[in-house]
Amino acid sequence: MSAAPHRRAVAIQHVAFEDCGTLGPVLAERGWELQTLQAGVDPLDAAETADLLIVLGGPISANDTDTHPFLRLQLAQLQRRLQQQRPTLGICLGAQLIARALGAQVAPMGAKEIGFSPLSLTDAGMASPLRAVAGIPVLHWHGEAFTLPPGAQRLAATAACAQQAFALGTHVLGLQCHPEIDARRIETWLIGHAHELHAAGIDPRVLREQAARYGAPLAAAARDLFATWLEAAA
């Protein structure tokens, strides 16, 4: 029997504590080599040829191409990958960048959506890997949202945000929410985003309690979500 083909995933990270979380072990168990690049610091050349590109979240806007010029490079890379129909996963800011690369708009919502709550899945969402998180509170942490990219399927919404997830074929998945969160490390988020939480009037103790309550079921559901998507995408 021949050996399984070598597969390489590249994750672009925008802030240190927003990492691949529970997605990391899923990749490792399936034989993926994972390389993490720090946006604005590391050259992003490896993202061009990766078998899988993961674009993670961060506290900047997908529209901040003037103040953060590396975003222009990311958008150009994403456009090339998407034209080639190469497997690409975006989470929060990452999903917004994919949406922009596909011709959609990203704009402020007028309010923050921060905390754990379940998604409302569309029929397409229930037929997608997102069915694994049906009824499971996931972490939301954003103040901007994307419009549905042309040709994409709308998969999920919340009361605060009509566009929570989209798919383009089986090779592209954009998630506004954070199913990848390892809730055991929520303290890094509460410290790193302390100013944003204070400005939004959100008590970090509430998020800490939610993470303790929902972290384990979310981790199990996210494992199924990512495993199912990887099998179809790659």
PDB file of N, CA, C and O in Angstrom, residues 86-142:
ATOM      1  N   ARG A  86      -8.722  26.268  -4.628  1.00  0.00           N
ATOM      2  CA  ARG A  86      -7.883  25.563  -3.666  1.00  0.00           C
ATOM      3  C   ARG A  86      -8.497  25.672  -2.274  1.00  0.00           C
ATOM      4  O   ARG A  86      -9.067  26.710  -1.919  1.00  0.00           O
ATOM      5  N   PRO A  87      -8.412  24.615  -1.451  1.00  0.00           N
ATOM      6  CA  PRO A  87      -9.057  24.614  -0.141  1.00  0.00           C
ATOM      7  C   PRO A  87      -8.629  25.792   0.731  1.00  0.00           C
ATOM      8  O   PRO A  87      -7.434  26.015   0.955  1.00  0.00           O
ATOM      9  N   THR A  88      -9.619  26.533   1.212  1.00  0.00           N
ATOM     10  CA  THR A  88      -9.364  27.754   1.978  1.00  0.00           C
ATOM     11  C   THR A  88     -10.424  27.891   3.058  1.00  0.00           C
ATOM     12  O   THR A  88     -11.618  27.804   2.783  1.00  0.00           O
ATOM     13  N   LEU A  89      -9.976  28.129   4.285  1.00  0.00           N
ATOM     14  CA  LEU A  89     -10.858  28.282   5.439  1.00  0.00           C
ATOM     15  C   LEU A  89     -10.592  29.634   6.071  1.00  0.00           C
ATOM     16  O   LEU A  89      -9.439  29.978   6.352  1.00  0.00           O
ATOM     17  N   GLY A  90     -11.641  30.391   6.304  1.00  0.00           N
ATOM     18  CA  GLY A  90     -11.500  31.685   6.959  1.00  0.00           C
ATOM     19  C   GLY A  90     -12.335  31.748   8.214  1.00  0.00           C
ATOM     20  O   GLY A  90     -13.493  31.301   8.223  1.00  0.00           O
ATOM     21  N   ILE A  91     -11.758  32.307   9.282  1.00  0.00           N
ATOM     22  CA  ILE A  91     -12.452  32.444  10.559  1.00  0.00           C
ATOM     23  C   ILE A  91     -12.422  33.910  10.971  1.00  0.00           C
ATOM     24  O   ILE A  91     -11.361  34.532  11.037  1.00  0.00           O
ATOM     25  N   CYS A  92     -13.604  34.476  11.211  1.00  0.00           N
ATOM     26  CA  CYS A  92     -13.788  35.862  11.637  1.00  0.00           C
ATOM     27  C   CYS A  92     -13.154  36.820  10.623  1.00  0.00           C
ATOM     28  O   CYS A  92     -13.633  36.925   9.500  1.00  0.00           O
ATOM     29  N   LEU A  93     -12.069  37.515  10.972  1.00  0.00           N
ATOM     30  CA  LEU A  93     -11.394  38.372   9.994  1.00  0.00           C
ATOM     31  C   LEU A  93     -11.054  37.586   8.742  1.00  0.00           C
ATOM     32  O   LEU A  93     -11.172  38.104   7.620  1.00  0.00           O
ATOM     33  N   GLY A  94     -10.633  36.334   8.897  1.00  0.00           N
ATOM     34  CA  GLY A  94     -10.297  35.504   7.739  1.00  0.00           C
ATOM     35  C   GLY A  94     -11.472  35.320   6.807  1.00  0.00           C
ATOM     36  O   GLY A  94     -11.330  35.376   5.573  1.00  0.00           O
ATOM     37  N   ALA A  95     -12.659  35.097   7.370  1.00  0.00           N
ATOM     38  CA  ALA A  95     -13.857  34.957   6.538  1.00  0.00           C
ATOM     39  C   ALA A  95     -14.193  36.271   5.848  1.00  0.00           C
ATOM     40  O   ALA A  95     -14.627  36.294   4.689  1.00  0.00           O
ATOM     41  N   GLN A  96     -13.986  37.389   6.550  1.00  0.00           N
ATOM     42  CA  GLN A  96     -14.237  38.692   5.948  1.00  0.00           C
ATOM     43  C   GLN A  96     -13.288  38.962   4.790  1.00  0.00           C
ATOM     44  O   GLN A  96     -13.683  39.512   3.753  1.00  0.00           O
ATOM     45  N   LEU A  97     -12.024  38.555   4.934  1.00  0.00           N
ATOM     46  CA  LEU A  97     -11.068  38.733   3.846  1.00  0.00           C
ATOM     47  C   LEU A  97     -11.431  37.853   2.650  1.00  0.00           C
ATOM     48  O   LEU A  97     -11.336  38.298   1.496  1.00  0.00           O
ATOM     49  N   ILE A  98     -11.851  36.624   2.896  1.00  0.00           N
ATOM     50  CA  ILE A  98     -12.295  35.762   1.794  1.00  0.00           C
ATOM     51  C   ILE A  98     -13.494  36.384   1.101  1.00  0.00           C
ATOM     52  O   ILE A  98     -13.576  36.417  -0.136  1.00  0.00           O
ATOM     53  N   ALA A  99     -14.444  36.886   1.894  1.00  0.00           N
ATOM     54  CA  ALA A  99     -15.628  37.513   1.312  1.00  0.00           C
ATOM     55  C   ALA A  99     -15.237  38.688   0.420  1.00  0.00           C
ATOM     56  O   ALA A  99     -15.742  38.837  -0.702  1.00  0.00           O
ATOM     57  N   ARG A 100     -14.324  39.537   0.904  1.00  0.00           N
ATOM     58  CA  ARG A 100     -13.862  40.669   0.099  1.00  0.00           C
ATOM     59  C   ARG A 100     -13.180  40.190  -1.176  1.00  0.00           C
ATOM     60  O   ARG A 100     -13.389  40.762  -2.258  1.00  0.00           O
ATOM     61  N   ALA A 101     -12.358  39.150  -1.065  1.00  0.00           N
ATOM     62  CA  ALA A 101     -11.658  38.629  -2.244  1.00  0.00           C
ATOM     63  C   ALA A 101     -12.637  38.087  -3.278  1.00  0.00           C
ATOM     64  O   ALA A 101     -12.330  38.060  -4.474  1.00  0.00           O
ATOM     65  N   LEU A 102     -13.813  37.671  -2.814  1.00  0.00           N
ATOM     66  CA  LEU A 102     -14.848  37.155  -3.718  1.00  0.00           C
ATOM     67  C   LEU A 102     -15.785  38.257  -4.232  1.00  0.00           C
ATOM     68  O   LEU A 102     -16.718  37.968  -4.980  1.00  0.00           O
ATOM     69  N   GLY A 103     -15.546  39.493  -3.813  1.00  0.00           N
ATOM     70  CA  GLY A 103     -16.346  40.608  -4.311  1.00  0.00           C
ATOM     71  C   GLY A 103     -17.445  41.080  -3.392  1.00  0.00           C
ATOM     72  O   GLY A 103     -18.233  41.947  -3.769  1.00  0.00           O
ATOM     73  N   ALA A 104     -17.512  40.536  -2.162  1.00  0.00           N
ATOM     74  CA  ALA A 104     -18.518  40.966  -1.203  1.00  0.00           C
ATOM     75  C   ALA A 104     -18.025  42.191  -0.433  1.00  0.00           C
ATOM     76  O   ALA A 104     -16.877  42.619  -0.575  1.00  0.00           O
ATOM     77  N   GLN A 105     -18.912  42.744   0.387  1.00  0.00           N
ATOM     78  CA  GLN A 105     -18.597  43.925   1.179  1.00  0.00           C
ATOM     79  C   GLN A 105     -18.457  43.546   2.651  1.00  0.00           C
ATOM     80  O   GLN A 105     -19.101  42.607   3.127  1.00  0.00           O
ATOM     81  N   VAL A 106     -17.612  44.282   3.362  1.00  0.00           N
ATOM     82  CA  VAL A 106     -17.469  44.154   4.807  1.00  0.00           C
ATOM     83  C   VAL A 106     -17.719  45.525   5.412  1.00  0.00           C
ATOM     84  O   VAL A 106     -17.145  46.518   4.954  1.00  0.00           O
ATOM     85  N   ALA A 107     -18.595  45.584   6.429  1.00  0.00           N
ATOM     86  CA  ALA A 107     -18.959  46.878   7.000  1.00  0.00           C
ATOM     87  C   ALA A 107     -19.294  46.720   8.480  1.00  0.00           C
ATOM     88  O   ALA A 107     -19.656  45.631   8.931  1.00  0.00           O
ATOM     89  N   PRO A 108     -19.183  47.816   9.258  1.00  0.00           N
ATOM     90  CA  PRO A 108     -19.554  47.761  10.673  1.00  0.00           C
ATOM     91  C   PRO A 108     -21.023  47.393  10.847  1.00  0.00           C
ATOM     92  O   PRO A 108     -21.886  47.798  10.055  1.00  0.00           O
ATOM     93  N   MET A 109     -21.298  46.645  11.905  1.00  0.00           N
ATOM     94  CA  MET A 109     -22.661  46.235  12.226  1.00  0.00           C
ATOM     95  C   MET A 109     -23.405  47.291  13.038  1.00  0.00           C
ATOM     96  O   MET A 109     -24.629  47.248  13.133  1.00  0.00           O
ATOM     97  N   GLY A 110     -22.656  48.199  13.673  1.00  0.00           N
ATOM     98  CA  GLY A 110     -23.285  49.173  14.560  1.00  0.00           C
ATOM     99  C   GLY A 110     -23.292  48.742  16.006  1.00  0.00           C
ATOM    100  O   GLY A 110     -23.666  49.522  16.889  1.00  0.00           O
ATOM    101  N   ALA A 111     -22.917  47.512  16.262  1.00  0.00           N
ATOM    102  CA  ALA A 111     -22.844  46.988  17.624  1.00  0.00           C
ATOM    103  C   ALA A 111     -21.913  45.786  17.623  1.00  0.00           C
ATOM    104  O   ALA A 111     -21.677  45.170  16.577  1.00  0.00           O
ATOM    105  N   LYS A 112     -21.381  45.449  18.796  1.00  0.00           N
ATOM    106  CA  LYS A 112     -20.535  44.273  18.928  1.00  0.00           C
ATOM    107  C   LYS A 112     -21.402  43.031  19.174  1.00  0.00           C
ATOM    108  O   LYS A 112     -22.412  43.100  19.870  1.00  0.00           O
ATOM    109  N   GLU A 113     -20.971  41.920  18.611  1.00  0.00           N
ATOM    110  CA  GLU A 113     -21.546  40.624  18.958  1.00  0.00           C
ATOM    111  C   GLU A 113     -20.418  39.819  19.611  1.00  0.00           C
ATOM    112  O   GLU A 113     -19.535  39.309  18.931  1.00  0.00           O
ATOM    113  N   ILE A 114     -20.460  39.744  20.931  1.00  0.00           N
ATOM    114  CA  ILE A 114     -19.411  39.074  21.695  1.00  0.00           C
ATOM    115  C   ILE A 114     -20.070  38.166  22.735  1.00  0.00           C
ATOM    116  O   ILE A 114     -20.888  38.627  23.534  1.00  0.00           O
ATOM    117  N   GLY A 115     -19.711  36.893  22.696  1.00  0.00           N
ATOM    118  CA  GLY A 115     -20.257  35.933  23.644  1.00  0.00           C
ATOM    119  C   GLY A 115     -20.634  34.636  22.957  1.00  0.00           C
ATOM    120  O   GLY A 115     -20.541  34.511  21.734  1.00  0.00           O
ATOM    121  N   PHE A 116     -21.063  33.671  23.746  1.00  0.00           N
ATOM    122  CA  PHE A 116     -21.436  32.364  23.233  1.00  0.00           C
ATOM    123  C   PHE A 116     -22.932  32.307  22.979  1.00  0.00           C
ATOM    124  O   PHE A 116     -23.742  32.617  23.861  1.00  0.00           O
ATOM    125  N   SER A 117     -23.314  31.902  21.771  1.00  0.00           N
ATOM    126  CA  SER A 117     -24.719  31.642  21.456  1.00  0.00           C
ATOM    127  C   SER A 117     -24.769  30.732  20.230  1.00  0.00           C
ATOM    128  O   SER A 117     -23.839  30.720  19.420  1.00  0.00           O
ATOM    129  N   PRO A 118     -25.857  29.955  20.083  1.00  0.00           N
ATOM    130  CA  PRO A 118     -25.941  29.018  18.955  1.00  0.00           C
ATOM    131  C   PRO A 118     -26.232  29.726  17.643  1.00  0.00           C
ATOM    132  O   PRO A 118     -26.753  30.844  17.611  1.00  0.00           O
ATOM    133  N   LEU A 119     -25.883  29.047  16.570  1.00  0.00           N
ATOM    134  CA  LEU A 119     -26.183  29.520  15.228  1.00  0.00           C
ATOM    135  C   LEU A 119     -27.572  29.062  14.813  1.00  0.00           C
ATOM    136  O   LEU A 119     -28.057  28.011  15.252  1.00  0.00           O
ATOM    137  N   SER A 120     -28.200  29.835  13.958  1.00  0.00           N
ATOM    138  CA  SER A 120     -29.417  29.403  13.272  1.00  0.00           C
ATOM    139  C   SER A 120     -29.005  28.968  11.867  1.00  0.00           C
ATOM    140  O   SER A 120     -28.602  29.797  11.046  1.00  0.00           O
ATOM    141  N   LEU A 121     -29.059  27.668  11.621  1.00  0.00           N
ATOM    142  CA  LEU A 121     -28.562  27.136  10.352  1.00  0.00           C
ATOM    143  C   LEU A 121     -29.647  27.182   9.280  1.00  0.00           C
ATOM    144  O   LEU A 121     -30.817  26.897   9.536  1.00  0.00           O
ATOM    145  N   THR A 122     -29.238  27.538   8.072  1.00  0.00           N
ATOM    146  CA  THR A 122     -30.129  27.440   6.921  1.00  0.00           C
ATOM    147  C   THR A 122     -30.242  25.974   6.497  1.00  0.00           C
ATOM    148  O   THR A 122     -29.558  25.098   7.045  1.00  0.00           O
ATOM    149  N   ASP A 123     -31.092  25.702   5.520  1.00  0.00           N
ATOM    150  CA  ASP A 123     -31.180  24.334   4.993  1.00  0.00           C
ATOM    151  C   ASP A 123     -29.822  23.898   4.444  1.00  0.00           C
ATOM    152  O   ASP A 123     -29.396  22.754   4.650  1.00  0.00           O
ATOM    153  N   ALA A 124     -29.147  24.822   3.754  1.00  0.00           N
ATOM    154  CA  ALA A 124     -27.809  24.496   3.240  1.00  0.00           C
ATOM    155  C   ALA A 124     -26.840  24.254   4.381  1.00  0.00           C
ATOM    156  O   ALA A 124     -25.961  23.388   4.300  1.00  0.00           O
ATOM    157  N   GLY A 125     -27.001  25.016   5.466  1.00  0.00           N
ATOM    158  CA  GLY A 125     -26.138  24.822   6.620  1.00  0.00           C
ATOM    159  C   GLY A 125     -26.345  23.466   7.265  1.00  0.00           C
ATOM    160  O   GLY A 125     -25.380  22.806   7.687  1.00  0.00           O
ATOM    161  N   MET A 126     -27.593  23.019   7.341  1.00  0.00           N
ATOM    162  CA  MET A 126     -27.871  21.713   7.935  1.00  0.00           C
ATOM    163  C   MET A 126     -27.356  20.578   7.054  1.00  0.00           C
ATOM    164  O   MET A 126     -27.124  19.467   7.545  1.00  0.00           O
ATOM    165  N   ALA A 127     -27.188  20.840   5.768  1.00  0.00           N
ATOM    166  CA  ALA A 127     -26.635  19.830   4.862  1.00  0.00           C
ATOM    167  C   ALA A 127     -25.115  19.930   4.753  1.00  0.00           C
ATOM    168  O   ALA A 127     -24.496  19.148   4.034  1.00  0.00           O
ATOM    169  N   SER A 128     -24.524  20.873   5.495  1.00  0.00           N
ATOM    170  CA  SER A 128     -23.081  21.122   5.429  1.00  0.00           C
ATOM    171  C   SER A 128     -22.402  20.601   6.691  1.00  0.00           C
ATOM    172  O   SER A 128     -23.071  20.160   7.640  1.00  0.00           O
ATOM    173  N   PRO A 129     -21.071  20.681   6.764  1.00  0.00           N
ATOM    174  CA  PRO A 129     -20.384  20.280   8.002  1.00  0.00           C
ATOM    175  C   PRO A 129     -20.830  21.061   9.232  1.00  0.00           C
ATOM    176  O   PRO A 129     -20.641  20.594  10.355  1.00  0.00           O
ATOM    177  N   LEU A 130     -21.451  22.239   9.047  1.00  0.00           N
ATOM    178  CA  LEU A 130     -21.899  23.019  10.197  1.00  0.00           C
ATOM    179  C   LEU A 130     -23.006  22.333  10.997  1.00  0.00           C
ATOM    180  O   LEU A 130     -23.281  22.735  12.133  1.00  0.00           O
ATOM    181  N   ARG A 131     -23.618  21.299  10.428  1.00  0.00           N
ATOM    182  CA  ARG A 131     -24.653  20.596  11.194  1.00  0.00           C
ATOM    183  C   ARG A 131     -24.090  20.046  12.500  1.00  0.00           C
ATOM    184  O   ARG A 131     -24.840  19.803  13.454  1.00  0.00           O
ATOM    185  N   ALA A 132     -22.783  19.869  12.563  1.00  0.00           N
ATOM    186  CA  ALA A 132     -22.156  19.356  13.792  1.00  0.00           C
ATOM    187  C   ALA A 132     -22.340  20.304  14.965  1.00  0.00           C
ATOM    188  O   ALA A 132     -22.337  19.863  16.122  1.00  0.00           O
ATOM    189  N   VAL A 133     -22.489  21.614  14.705  1.00  0.00           N
ATOM    190  CA  VAL A 133     -22.635  22.570  15.798  1.00  0.00           C
ATOM    191  C   VAL A 133     -24.072  23.041  15.976  1.00  0.00           C
ATOM    192  O   VAL A 133     -24.330  23.993  16.712  1.00  0.00           O
ATOM    193  N   ALA A 134     -25.019  22.381  15.346  1.00  0.00           N
ATOM    194  CA  ALA A 134     -26.425  22.750  15.498  1.00  0.00           C
ATOM    195  C   ALA A 134     -26.812  22.684  16.974  1.00  0.00           C
ATOM    196  O   ALA A 134     -26.621  21.664  17.636  1.00  0.00           O
ATOM    197  N   GLY A 135     -27.339  23.788  17.489  1.00  0.00           N
ATOM    198  CA  GLY A 135     -27.766  23.840  18.874  1.00  0.00           C
ATOM    199  C   GLY A 135     -26.657  24.038  19.888  1.00  0.00           C
ATOM    200  O   GLY A 135     -26.930  24.151  21.093  1.00  0.00           O
ATOM    201  N   ILE A 136     -25.397  24.101  19.442  1.00  0.00           N
ATOM    202  CA  ILE A 136     -24.255  24.261  20.342  1.00  0.00           C
ATOM    203  C   ILE A 136     -23.833  25.729  20.364  1.00  0.00           C
ATOM    204  O   ILE A 136     -23.533  26.301  19.315  1.00  0.00           O
ATOM    205  N   PRO A 137     -23.800  26.375  21.521  1.00  0.00           N
ATOM    206  CA  PRO A 137     -23.322  27.760  21.561  1.00  0.00           C
ATOM    207  C   PRO A 137     -21.870  27.853  21.097  1.00  0.00           C
ATOM    208  O   PRO A 137     -21.005  27.101  21.562  1.00  0.00           O
ATOM    209  N   VAL A 138     -21.630  28.751  20.149  1.00  0.00           N
ATOM    210  CA  VAL A 138     -20.278  29.007  19.656  1.00  0.00           C
ATOM    211  C   VAL A 138     -19.887  30.430  20.054  1.00  0.00           C
ATOM    212  O   VAL A 138     -20.735  31.257  20.370  1.00  0.00           O
ATOM    213  N   LEU A 139     -18.590  30.707  20.004  1.00  0.00           N
ATOM    214  CA  LEU A 139     -18.112  32.024  20.400  1.00  0.00           C
ATOM    215  C   LEU A 139     -18.238  33.009  19.239  1.00  0.00           C
ATOM    216  O   LEU A 139     -17.801  32.730  18.119  1.00  0.00           O
ATOM    217  N   HIS A 140     -18.807  34.162  19.524  1.00  0.00           N
ATOM    218  CA  HIS A 140     -18.880  35.284  18.575  1.00  0.00           C
ATOM    219  C   HIS A 140     -18.045  36.421  19.144  1.00  0.00           C
ATOM    220  O   HIS A 140     -18.094  36.701  20.350  1.00  0.00           O
ATOM    221  N   TRP A 141     -17.288  37.088  18.243  1.00  0.00           N
ATOM    222  CA  TRP A 141     -16.443  38.190  18.721  1.00  0.00           C
ATOM    223  C   TRP A 141     -16.129  39.095  17.527  1.00  0.00           C
ATOM    224  O   TRP A 141     -15.068  39.010  16.922  1.00  0.00           O
ATOM    225  N   HIS A 142     -17.064  39.968  17.200  1.00  0.00           N
ATOM    226  CA  HIS A 142     -16.858  40.829  16.027  1.00  0.00           C
ATOM    227  C   HIS A 142     -17.780  42.034  16.084  1.00  0.00           C
ATOM    228  O   HIS A 142     -18.804  42.024  16.772  1.00  0.00           O
TER     229      HIS A 142
END
